[in-house]
Structure formats: C-alpha cells, structure tokens
mmCIF file of C-alpha atoms (C1' of nucleotides) in Angstrom:
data_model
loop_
_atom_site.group_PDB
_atom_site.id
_atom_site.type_symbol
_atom_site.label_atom_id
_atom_site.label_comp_id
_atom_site.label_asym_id
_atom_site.label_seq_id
_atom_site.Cartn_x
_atom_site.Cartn_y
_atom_site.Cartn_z
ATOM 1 C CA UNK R 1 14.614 0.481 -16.464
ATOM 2 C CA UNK R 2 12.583 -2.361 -18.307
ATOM 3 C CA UNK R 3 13.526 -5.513 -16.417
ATOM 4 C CA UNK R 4 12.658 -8.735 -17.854
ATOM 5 C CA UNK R 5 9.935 -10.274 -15.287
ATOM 6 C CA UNK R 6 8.896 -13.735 -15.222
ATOM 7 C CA UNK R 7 5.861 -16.277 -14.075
ATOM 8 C CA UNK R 8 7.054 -15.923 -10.408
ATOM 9 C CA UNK R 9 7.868 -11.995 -10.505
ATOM 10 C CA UNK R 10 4.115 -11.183 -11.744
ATOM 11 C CA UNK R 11 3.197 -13.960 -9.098
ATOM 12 C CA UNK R 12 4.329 -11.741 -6.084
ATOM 13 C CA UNK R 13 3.868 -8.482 -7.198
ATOM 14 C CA UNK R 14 0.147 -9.705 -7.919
ATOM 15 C CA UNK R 15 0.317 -11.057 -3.931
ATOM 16 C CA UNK R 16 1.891 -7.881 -2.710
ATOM 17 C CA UNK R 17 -0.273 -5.511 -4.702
ATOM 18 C CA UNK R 18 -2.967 -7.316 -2.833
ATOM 19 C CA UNK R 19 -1.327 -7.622 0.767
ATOM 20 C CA UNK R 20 1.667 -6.295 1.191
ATOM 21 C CA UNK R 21 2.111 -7.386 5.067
ATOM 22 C CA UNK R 22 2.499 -11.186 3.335
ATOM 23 C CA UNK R 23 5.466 -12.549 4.885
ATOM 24 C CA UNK R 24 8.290 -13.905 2.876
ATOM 25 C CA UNK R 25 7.113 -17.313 3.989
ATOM 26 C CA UNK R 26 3.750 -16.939 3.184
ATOM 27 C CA UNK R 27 4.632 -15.589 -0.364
ATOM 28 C CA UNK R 28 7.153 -18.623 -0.960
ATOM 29 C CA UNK R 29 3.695 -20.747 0.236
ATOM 30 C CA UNK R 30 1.803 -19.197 -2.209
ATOM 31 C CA UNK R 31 4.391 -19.368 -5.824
ATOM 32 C CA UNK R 32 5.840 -22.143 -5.063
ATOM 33 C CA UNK R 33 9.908 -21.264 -4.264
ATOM 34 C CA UNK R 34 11.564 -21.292 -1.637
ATOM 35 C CA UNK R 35 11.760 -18.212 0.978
ATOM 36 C CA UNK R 36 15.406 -16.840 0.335
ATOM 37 C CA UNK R 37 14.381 -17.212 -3.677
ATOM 38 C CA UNK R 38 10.897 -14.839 -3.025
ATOM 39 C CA UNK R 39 13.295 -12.280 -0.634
ATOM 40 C CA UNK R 40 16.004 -12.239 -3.685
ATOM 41 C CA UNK R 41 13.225 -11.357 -5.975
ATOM 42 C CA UNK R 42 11.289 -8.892 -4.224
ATOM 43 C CA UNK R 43 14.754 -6.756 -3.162
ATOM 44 C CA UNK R 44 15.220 -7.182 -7.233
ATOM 45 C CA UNK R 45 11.715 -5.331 -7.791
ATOM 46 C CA UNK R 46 12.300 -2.619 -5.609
ATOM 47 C CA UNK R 47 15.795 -2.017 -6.363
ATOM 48 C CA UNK R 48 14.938 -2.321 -10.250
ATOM 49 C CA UNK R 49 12.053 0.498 -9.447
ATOM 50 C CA UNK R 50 9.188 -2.207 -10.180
ATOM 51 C CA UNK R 51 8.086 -1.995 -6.305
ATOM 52 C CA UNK R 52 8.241 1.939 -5.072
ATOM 53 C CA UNK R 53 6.652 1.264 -2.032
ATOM 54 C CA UNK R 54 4.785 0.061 0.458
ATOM 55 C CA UNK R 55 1.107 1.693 2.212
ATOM 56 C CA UNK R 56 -1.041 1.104 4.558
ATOM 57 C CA UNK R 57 -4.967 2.486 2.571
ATOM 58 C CA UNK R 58 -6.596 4.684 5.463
ATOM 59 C CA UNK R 59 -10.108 4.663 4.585
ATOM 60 C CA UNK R 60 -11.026 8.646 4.807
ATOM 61 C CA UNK R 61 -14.137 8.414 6.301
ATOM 62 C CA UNK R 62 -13.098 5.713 9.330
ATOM 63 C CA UNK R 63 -10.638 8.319 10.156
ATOM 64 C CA UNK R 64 -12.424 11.295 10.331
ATOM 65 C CA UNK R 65 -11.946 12.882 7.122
ATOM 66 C CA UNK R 66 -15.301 12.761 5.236
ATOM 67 C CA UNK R 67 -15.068 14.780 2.265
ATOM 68 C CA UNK R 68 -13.116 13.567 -0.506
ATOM 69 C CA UNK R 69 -12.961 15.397 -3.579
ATOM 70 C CA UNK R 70 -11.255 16.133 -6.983
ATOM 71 C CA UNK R 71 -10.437 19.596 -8.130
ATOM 72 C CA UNK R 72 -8.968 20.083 -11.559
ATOM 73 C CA UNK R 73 -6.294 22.931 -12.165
ATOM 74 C CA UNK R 74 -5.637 25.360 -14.959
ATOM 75 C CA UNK R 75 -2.975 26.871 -13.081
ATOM 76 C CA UNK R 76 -1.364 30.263 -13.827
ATOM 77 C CA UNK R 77 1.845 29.459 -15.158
ATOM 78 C CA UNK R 78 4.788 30.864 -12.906
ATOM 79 C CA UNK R 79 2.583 29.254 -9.753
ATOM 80 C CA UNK R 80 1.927 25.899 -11.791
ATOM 81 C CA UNK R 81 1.713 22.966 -8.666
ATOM 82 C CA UNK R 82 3.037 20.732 -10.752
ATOM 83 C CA UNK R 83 6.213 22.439 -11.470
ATOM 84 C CA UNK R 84 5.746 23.512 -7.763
ATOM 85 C CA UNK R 85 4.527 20.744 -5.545
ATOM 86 C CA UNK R 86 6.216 21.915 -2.782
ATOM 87 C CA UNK R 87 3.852 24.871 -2.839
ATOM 88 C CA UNK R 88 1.163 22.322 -0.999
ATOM 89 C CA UNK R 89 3.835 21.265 1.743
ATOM 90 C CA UNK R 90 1.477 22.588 4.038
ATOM 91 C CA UNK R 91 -1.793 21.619 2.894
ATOM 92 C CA UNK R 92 -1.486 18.144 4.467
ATOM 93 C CA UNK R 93 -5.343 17.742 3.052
ATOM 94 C CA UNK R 94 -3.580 17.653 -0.400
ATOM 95 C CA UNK R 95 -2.964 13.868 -0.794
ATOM 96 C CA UNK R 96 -2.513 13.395 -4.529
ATOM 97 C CA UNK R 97 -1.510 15.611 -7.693
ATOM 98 C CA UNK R 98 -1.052 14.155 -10.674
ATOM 99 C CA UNK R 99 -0.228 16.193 -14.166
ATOM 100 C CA UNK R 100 -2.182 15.836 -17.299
ATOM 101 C CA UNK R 101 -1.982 16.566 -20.939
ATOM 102 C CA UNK R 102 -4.594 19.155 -22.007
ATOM 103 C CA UNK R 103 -5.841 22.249 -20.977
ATOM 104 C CA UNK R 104 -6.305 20.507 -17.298
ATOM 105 C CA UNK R 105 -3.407 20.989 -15.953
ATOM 106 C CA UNK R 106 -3.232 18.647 -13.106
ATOM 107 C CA UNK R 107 -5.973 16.676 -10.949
ATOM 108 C CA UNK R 108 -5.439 17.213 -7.233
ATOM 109 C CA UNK R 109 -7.105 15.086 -4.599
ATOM 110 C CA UNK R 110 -7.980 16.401 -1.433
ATOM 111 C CA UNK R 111 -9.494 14.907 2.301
ATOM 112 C CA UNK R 112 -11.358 17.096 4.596
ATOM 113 C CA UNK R 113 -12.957 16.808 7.480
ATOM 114 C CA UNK R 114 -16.043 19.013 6.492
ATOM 115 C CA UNK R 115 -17.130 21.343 3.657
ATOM 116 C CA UNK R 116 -15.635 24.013 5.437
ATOM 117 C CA UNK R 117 -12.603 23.140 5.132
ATOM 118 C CA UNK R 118 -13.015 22.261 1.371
ATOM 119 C CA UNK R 119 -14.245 25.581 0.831
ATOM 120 C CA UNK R 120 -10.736 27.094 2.773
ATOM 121 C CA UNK R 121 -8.814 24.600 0.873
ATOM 122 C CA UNK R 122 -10.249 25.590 -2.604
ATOM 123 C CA UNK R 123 -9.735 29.087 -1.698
ATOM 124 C CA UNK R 124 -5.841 28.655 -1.009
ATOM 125 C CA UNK R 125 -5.654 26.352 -4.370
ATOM 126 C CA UNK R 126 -7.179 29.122 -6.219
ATOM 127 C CA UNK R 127 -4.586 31.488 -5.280
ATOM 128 C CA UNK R 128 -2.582 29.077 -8.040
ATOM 129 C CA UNK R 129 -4.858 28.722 -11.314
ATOM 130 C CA UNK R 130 -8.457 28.019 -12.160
ATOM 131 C CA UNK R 131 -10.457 25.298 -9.751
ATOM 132 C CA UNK R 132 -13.147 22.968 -10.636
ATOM 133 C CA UNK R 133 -13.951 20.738 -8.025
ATOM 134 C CA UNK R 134 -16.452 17.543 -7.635
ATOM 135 C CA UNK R 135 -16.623 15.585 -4.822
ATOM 136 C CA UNK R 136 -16.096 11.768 -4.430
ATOM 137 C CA UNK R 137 -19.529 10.218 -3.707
ATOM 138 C CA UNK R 138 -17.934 6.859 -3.319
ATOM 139 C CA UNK R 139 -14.685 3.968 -4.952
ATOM 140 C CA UNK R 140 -16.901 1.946 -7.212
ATOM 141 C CA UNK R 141 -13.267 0.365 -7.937
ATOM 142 C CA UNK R 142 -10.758 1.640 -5.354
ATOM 143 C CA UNK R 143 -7.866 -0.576 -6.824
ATOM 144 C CA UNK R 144 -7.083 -3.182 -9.188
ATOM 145 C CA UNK R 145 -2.892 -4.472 -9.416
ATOM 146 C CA UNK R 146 -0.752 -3.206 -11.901
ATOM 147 C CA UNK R 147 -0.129 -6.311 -14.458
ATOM 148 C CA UNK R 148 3.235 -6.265 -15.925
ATOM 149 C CA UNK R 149 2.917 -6.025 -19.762
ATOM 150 C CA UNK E 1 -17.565 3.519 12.678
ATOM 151 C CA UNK E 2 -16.185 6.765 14.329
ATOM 152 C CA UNK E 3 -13.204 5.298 16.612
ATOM 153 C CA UNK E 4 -11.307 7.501 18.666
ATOM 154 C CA UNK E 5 -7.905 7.251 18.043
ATOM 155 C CA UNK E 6 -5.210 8.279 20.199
ATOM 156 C CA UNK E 7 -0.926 9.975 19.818
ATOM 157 C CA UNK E 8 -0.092 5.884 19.462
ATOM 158 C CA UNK E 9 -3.062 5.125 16.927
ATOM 159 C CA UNK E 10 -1.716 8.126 15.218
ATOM 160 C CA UNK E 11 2.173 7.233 15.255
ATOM 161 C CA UNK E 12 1.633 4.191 13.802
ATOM 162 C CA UNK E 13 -1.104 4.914 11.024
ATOM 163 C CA UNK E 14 1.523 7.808 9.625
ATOM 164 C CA UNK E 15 4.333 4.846 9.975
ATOM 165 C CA UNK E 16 2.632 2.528 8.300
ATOM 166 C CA UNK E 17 1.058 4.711 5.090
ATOM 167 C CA UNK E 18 4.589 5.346 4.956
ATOM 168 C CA UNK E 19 6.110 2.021 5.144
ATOM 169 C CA UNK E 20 3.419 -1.148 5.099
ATOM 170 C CA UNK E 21 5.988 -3.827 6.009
ATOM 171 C CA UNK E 22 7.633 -2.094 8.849
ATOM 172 C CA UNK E 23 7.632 -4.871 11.321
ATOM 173 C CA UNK E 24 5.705 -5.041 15.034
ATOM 174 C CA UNK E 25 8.551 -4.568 16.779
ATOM 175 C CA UNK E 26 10.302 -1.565 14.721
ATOM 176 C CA UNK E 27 6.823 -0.162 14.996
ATOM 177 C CA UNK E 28 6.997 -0.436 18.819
ATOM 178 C CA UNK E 29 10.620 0.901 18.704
ATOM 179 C CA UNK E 30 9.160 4.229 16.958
ATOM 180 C CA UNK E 31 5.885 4.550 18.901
ATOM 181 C CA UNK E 32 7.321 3.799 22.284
ATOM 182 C CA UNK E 33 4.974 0.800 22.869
ATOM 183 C CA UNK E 34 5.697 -3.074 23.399
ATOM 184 C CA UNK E 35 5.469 -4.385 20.364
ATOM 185 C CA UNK E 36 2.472 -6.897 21.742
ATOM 186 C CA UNK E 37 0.263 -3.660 22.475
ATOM 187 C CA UNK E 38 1.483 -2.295 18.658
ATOM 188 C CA UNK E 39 0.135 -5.462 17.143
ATOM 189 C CA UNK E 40 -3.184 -5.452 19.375
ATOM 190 C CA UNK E 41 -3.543 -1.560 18.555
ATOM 191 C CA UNK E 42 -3.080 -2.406 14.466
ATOM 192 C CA UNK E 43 -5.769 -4.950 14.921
ATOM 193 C CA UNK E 44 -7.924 -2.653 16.139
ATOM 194 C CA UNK E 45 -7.190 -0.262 13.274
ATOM 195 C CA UNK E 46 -7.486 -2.724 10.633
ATOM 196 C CA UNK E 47 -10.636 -4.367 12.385
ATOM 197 C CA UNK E 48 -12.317 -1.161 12.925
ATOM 198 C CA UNK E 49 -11.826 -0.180 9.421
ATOM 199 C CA UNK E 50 -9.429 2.652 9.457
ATOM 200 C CA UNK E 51 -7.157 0.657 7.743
ATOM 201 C CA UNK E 52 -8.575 -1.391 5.020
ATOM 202 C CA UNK E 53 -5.502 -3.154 3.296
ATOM 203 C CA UNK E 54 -1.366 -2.615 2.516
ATOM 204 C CA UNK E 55 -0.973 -2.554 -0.924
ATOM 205 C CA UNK E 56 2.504 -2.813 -2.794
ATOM 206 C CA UNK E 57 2.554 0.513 -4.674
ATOM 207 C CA UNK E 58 4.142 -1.009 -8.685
ATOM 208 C CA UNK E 59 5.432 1.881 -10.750
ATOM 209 C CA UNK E 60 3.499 1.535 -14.369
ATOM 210 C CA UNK E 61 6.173 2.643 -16.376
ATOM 211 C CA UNK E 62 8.873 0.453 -15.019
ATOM 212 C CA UNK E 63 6.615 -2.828 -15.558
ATOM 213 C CA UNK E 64 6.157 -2.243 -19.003
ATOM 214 C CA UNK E 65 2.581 -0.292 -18.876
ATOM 215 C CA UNK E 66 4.040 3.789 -19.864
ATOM 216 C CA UNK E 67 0.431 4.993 -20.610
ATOM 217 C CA UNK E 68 -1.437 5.980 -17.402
ATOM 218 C CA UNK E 69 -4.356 7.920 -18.337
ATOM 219 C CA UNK E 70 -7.334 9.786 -16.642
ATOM 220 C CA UNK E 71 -10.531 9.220 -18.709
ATOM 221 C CA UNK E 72 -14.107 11.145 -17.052
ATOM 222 C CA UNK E 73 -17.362 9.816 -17.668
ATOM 223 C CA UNK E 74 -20.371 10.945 -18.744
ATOM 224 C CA UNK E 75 -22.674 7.408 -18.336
ATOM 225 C CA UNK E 76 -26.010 6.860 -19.902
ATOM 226 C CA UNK E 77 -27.907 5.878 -17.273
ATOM 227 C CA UNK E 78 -28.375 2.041 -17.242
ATOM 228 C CA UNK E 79 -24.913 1.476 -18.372
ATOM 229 C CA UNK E 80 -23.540 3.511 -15.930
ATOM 230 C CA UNK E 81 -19.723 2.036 -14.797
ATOM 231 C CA UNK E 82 -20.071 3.513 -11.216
ATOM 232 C CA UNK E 83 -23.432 1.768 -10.283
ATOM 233 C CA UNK E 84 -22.606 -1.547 -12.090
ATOM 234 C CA UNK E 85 -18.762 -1.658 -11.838
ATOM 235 C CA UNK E 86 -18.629 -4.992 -12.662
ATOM 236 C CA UNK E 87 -19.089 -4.450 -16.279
ATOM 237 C CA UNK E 88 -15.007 -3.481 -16.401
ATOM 238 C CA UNK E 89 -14.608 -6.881 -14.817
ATOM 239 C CA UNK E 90 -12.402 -7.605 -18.449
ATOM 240 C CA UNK E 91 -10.760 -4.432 -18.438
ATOM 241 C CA UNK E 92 -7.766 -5.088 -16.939
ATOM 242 C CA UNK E 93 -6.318 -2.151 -17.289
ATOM 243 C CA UNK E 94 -8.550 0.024 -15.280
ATOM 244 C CA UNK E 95 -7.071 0.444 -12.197
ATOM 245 C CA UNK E 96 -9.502 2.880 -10.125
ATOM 246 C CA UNK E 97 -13.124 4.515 -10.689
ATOM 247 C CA UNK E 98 -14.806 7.466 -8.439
ATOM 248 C CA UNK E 99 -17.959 8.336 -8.527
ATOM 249 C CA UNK E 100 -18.416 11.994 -8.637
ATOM 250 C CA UNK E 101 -20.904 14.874 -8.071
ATOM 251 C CA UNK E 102 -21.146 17.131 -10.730
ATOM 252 C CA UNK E 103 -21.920 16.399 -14.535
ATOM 253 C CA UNK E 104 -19.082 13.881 -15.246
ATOM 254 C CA UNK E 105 -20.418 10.907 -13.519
ATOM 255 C CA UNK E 106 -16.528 9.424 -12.703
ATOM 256 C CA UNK E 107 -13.254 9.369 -13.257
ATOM 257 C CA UNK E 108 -11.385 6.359 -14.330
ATOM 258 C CA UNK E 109 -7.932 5.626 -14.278
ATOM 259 C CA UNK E 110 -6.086 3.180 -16.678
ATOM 260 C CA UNK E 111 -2.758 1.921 -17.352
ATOM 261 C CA UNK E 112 -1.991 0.451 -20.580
ATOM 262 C CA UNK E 113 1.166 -0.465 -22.861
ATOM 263 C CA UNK E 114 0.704 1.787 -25.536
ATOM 264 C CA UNK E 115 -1.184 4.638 -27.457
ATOM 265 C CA UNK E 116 -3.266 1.687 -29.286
ATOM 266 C CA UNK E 117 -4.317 -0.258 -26.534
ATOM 267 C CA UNK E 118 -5.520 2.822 -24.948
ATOM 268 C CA UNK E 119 -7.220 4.079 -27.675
ATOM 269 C CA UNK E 120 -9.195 0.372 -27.517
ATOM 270 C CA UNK E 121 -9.764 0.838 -24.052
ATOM 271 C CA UNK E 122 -11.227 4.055 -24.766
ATOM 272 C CA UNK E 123 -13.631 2.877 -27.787
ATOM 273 C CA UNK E 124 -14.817 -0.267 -24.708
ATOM 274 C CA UNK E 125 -15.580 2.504 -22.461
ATOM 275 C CA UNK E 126 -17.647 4.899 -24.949
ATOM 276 C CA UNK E 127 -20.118 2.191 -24.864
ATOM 277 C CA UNK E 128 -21.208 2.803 -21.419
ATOM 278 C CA UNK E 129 -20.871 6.886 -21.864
ATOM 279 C CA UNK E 130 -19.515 9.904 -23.163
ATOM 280 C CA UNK E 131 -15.690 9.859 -22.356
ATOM 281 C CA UNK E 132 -13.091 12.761 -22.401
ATOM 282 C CA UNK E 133 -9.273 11.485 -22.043
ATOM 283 C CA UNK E 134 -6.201 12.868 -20.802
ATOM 284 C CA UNK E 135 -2.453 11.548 -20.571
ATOM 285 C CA UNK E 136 -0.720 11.397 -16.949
ATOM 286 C CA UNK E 137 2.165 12.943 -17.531
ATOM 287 C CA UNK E 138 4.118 12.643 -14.132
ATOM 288 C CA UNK E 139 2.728 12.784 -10.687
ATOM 289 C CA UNK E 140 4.328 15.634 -8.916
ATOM 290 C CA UNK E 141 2.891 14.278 -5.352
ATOM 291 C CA UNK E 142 1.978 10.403 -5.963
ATOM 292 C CA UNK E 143 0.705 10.622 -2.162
ATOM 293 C CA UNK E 144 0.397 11.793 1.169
ATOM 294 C CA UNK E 145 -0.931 10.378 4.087
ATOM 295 C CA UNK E 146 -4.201 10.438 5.398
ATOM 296 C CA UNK E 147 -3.744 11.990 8.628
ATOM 297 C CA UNK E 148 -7.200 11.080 11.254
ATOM 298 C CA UNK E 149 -9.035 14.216 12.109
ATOM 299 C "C1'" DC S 1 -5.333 -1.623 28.437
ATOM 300 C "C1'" DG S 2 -0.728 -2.385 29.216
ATOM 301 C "C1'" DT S 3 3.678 -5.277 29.936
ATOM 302 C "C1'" DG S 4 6.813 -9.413 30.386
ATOM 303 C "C1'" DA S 5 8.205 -14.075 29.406
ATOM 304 C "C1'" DA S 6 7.158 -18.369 26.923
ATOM 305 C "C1'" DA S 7 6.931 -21.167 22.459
ATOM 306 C "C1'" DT S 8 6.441 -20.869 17.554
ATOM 307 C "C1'" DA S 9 7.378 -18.862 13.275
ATOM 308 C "C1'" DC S 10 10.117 -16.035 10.353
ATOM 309 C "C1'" DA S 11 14.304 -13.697 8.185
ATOM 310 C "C1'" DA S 12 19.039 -13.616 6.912
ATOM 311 C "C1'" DT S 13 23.108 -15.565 6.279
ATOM 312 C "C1'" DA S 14 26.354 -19.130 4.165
ATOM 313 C "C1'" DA S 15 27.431 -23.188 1.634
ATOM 314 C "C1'" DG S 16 26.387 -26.446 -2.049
ATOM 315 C "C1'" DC S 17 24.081 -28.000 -6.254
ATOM 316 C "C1'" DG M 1 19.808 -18.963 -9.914
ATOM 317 C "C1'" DC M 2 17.517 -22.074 -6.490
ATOM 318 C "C1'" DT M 3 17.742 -24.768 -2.376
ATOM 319 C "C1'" DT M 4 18.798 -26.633 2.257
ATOM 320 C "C1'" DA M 5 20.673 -25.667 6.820
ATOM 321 C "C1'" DT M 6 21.883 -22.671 10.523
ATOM 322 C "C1'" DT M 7 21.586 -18.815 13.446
ATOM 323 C "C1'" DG M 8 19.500 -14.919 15.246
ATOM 324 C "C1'" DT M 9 15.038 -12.061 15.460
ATOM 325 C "C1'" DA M 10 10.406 -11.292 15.308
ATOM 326 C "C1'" DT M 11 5.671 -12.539 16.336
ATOM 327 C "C1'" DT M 12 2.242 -14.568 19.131
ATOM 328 C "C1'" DT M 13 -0.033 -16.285 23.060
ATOM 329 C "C1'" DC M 14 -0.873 -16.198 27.786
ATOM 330 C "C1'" DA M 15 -0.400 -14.962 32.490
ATOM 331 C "C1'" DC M 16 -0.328 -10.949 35.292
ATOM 332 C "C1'" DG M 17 -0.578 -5.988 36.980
#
DNA sequence: CGTGAAATACAATAAGC
DNA sequence: GCTTATTGTATTTCACG
C-alpha cells in the first residue's frame, strides 16, 4: 500500500500529526488549497492506511496513573502475548505491546496507579515468560511526526 | 494537578483516545450532555493537563518508513540524550525517548526507510552511549487507553 | 455548573473549469 | 484534480436557571 504522496499530503499529515482537532478549514488555511481539496486528501490517507487514527494523549500522571513503566518479555512460547494479545484483554493497565527481533520478545508498556499495582501487574505478566521491568522516569521526547520517505 | 474527574470527564476522555476528531456535538450525543457543557468540560481537560494534545496516529510502513526500531541506551554521562534531548534535534527519525530507571538509561524509538539508514542512525547515536538495537516486528496492541484512576 | 437560543463558522454536496 | 457556490450542521457565545 505505497501511495505516492505529495508537497500538500506531507503538509497535513505534518499538521495533523501535530493537532489533529485542526478543522478542515483551518488545514486548507494553513497549505494553501481549498477546504473540499484538504477533506479529499485526508479521506485518501486514511482510506490508503497512511492515517490509522486519531487520539486524544492522556498525560498518565494528570489522570491518576503515576507509574509508567517498561517490562521486556521472553515469553514461554505456547503463552507468547504477542501471538496472544488478547491474553491482556483484561489488564486495561497494559497500554502498549510491541514485538521485537531478538531474544526480547516483546516490550510491553504499562500505567499504574501505584507500585502496588505494578508489582500485581508484573506478577500476572510473569505467568507468560520472563519480566524485566524499568520504570519511566520521564518523555525527554514524547513524539516527533512520522515524515513520509 | 490532581483534578477530580467525574462518569462525563470519563465518557469523553475514553471517546476521544479513541477517536480525536469526534465532534462536540457527537460527543454530547454519547455522553448525554449539551454539547456546550462537552466543549466547556474538554477545556477543562485539556487546560488542566489531562489531555495534552490529539495527534494523527501515521502508520510507518504505509508512508514509506518499514524500519521501526527500539534502540536502549547506555549514555556516558555528559552526552546523555535524555538530559540534553536536544542533541537529536537532526535526527529526524527518532520519534520517542524515555528515560528509564535501571542500567539502560532510555529507550529510543526510530523509524527509518531502510536497513542502511538505520544502521547510520545507529552509528549517530553510539556517540552519545552504548546502544543495543532491536527490529519492531508488528505491534500486537499499538494502544489502549489511559483510563483516570 | 448546567441548558437553551442566538450568530458565526464549518462541512458536505454538486456543478464547472 | 481543484475550485466556487450552496445547503445543512456544528460550534460558540451569552443570557438564564
């Protein structure tokens, strides 16, 4: 699904990556076309799979959920999460999981709301492979846009 | 900044890490709110910094950029990436860095075009520290919301 | 804090270049 | 493929409970 993208395609994906509550109007502002033109091309990105989505960023500790942290799996292979996700439908602490080459098999990022609950959590992952676990002192860079190549 | 948030603040946090552009008055539809009280409570969200942006979420691999790696840190001290972040200002292709208890100082995550420009990006970052690299290879849960405590 | 009614701004068509 | 024009909604402000 490699779609050609042009000047005004990296222009609002750029815009969106950085507010994605920007009206139509505001993005036709802002690259220079016309509205219709900018809602035309952004129903073109998500229907070509450039654009999967659309999130409001909850900042963890604001909302009550202070401890962030990263554990990395060496899972046990017939309970692998990654082949499994759905094994962590009801660890809604469990907010990313993403599968890596290596003997790491997957890095999975968790939200508490106190080292208690980390400490459950890890306990319930471990059930599943081998845990390591740091925890997030702070987002020196919490984002930067995706450029298209 | 410890706001309390109520069953509406709630509703529409969860609709809107689901969907960023849903509009004030579909938002009031699902919440069971006038859609002047759901702008007034996103405000407050947003002003009180539970929500801190909406970000278009851009799939690498469909714009072009198929090499998402995971690449942890070990920083010698005054170069260190998480305290002077700034220094990947020209590294376009890092996309996040946490800073991390533990021995490996962070984790940084970068999207690139091919095996060669990540091994560049890789031979950049060993000048700040010791780096160990893995490949993404799929992201079996890309997210979840962040549900308030 | 919440709603209801006003004006302004925006989104979605359709037609033409 | 982009634009202008039209119609219908959505958003915003303000007055009020």
């Amino acid at each position: 699904m490699r779609t050609e993208l042009d000047d005004v395609d990296r222009a609002l994906l750029e815009a969106l990556q950085e507010d994605a509550r920007l009206s139509y109007n505001e993005l036709a502002r802002r690259v220079h076309v016309s509205p219709p033109t900018v809602a035309q091309r952004v129903r073109r990105l998500e229907h070509a799979g450039v654009i999967t989505g659309y999130r409001a960023v909850v900042d963890p500790v604001a909302a009550g959920r202070g401890v962030v942290a990263l554990v990395r799996m060496k899972c046990y292979g017939p309970r692998c999460i990654t082949v499994h996700p759905e094994l962590l439908d009801d660890c809604p602490e469990v907010v990313e999981v993403v599968r890596l080459t290596g003997d790491i098999c997957s890095v999975v990022k968790v939200v508490t709301t106190s080292i208690g609950e980390l400490e459950r959590l890890l306990v319930r992952l471990a059930a599943h492979g081998e845990t390591s676990s740091a925890m997030v002192l702070s987002t020196p860079i919490p984002w930067r846009p995706v450029r298209p190549a």
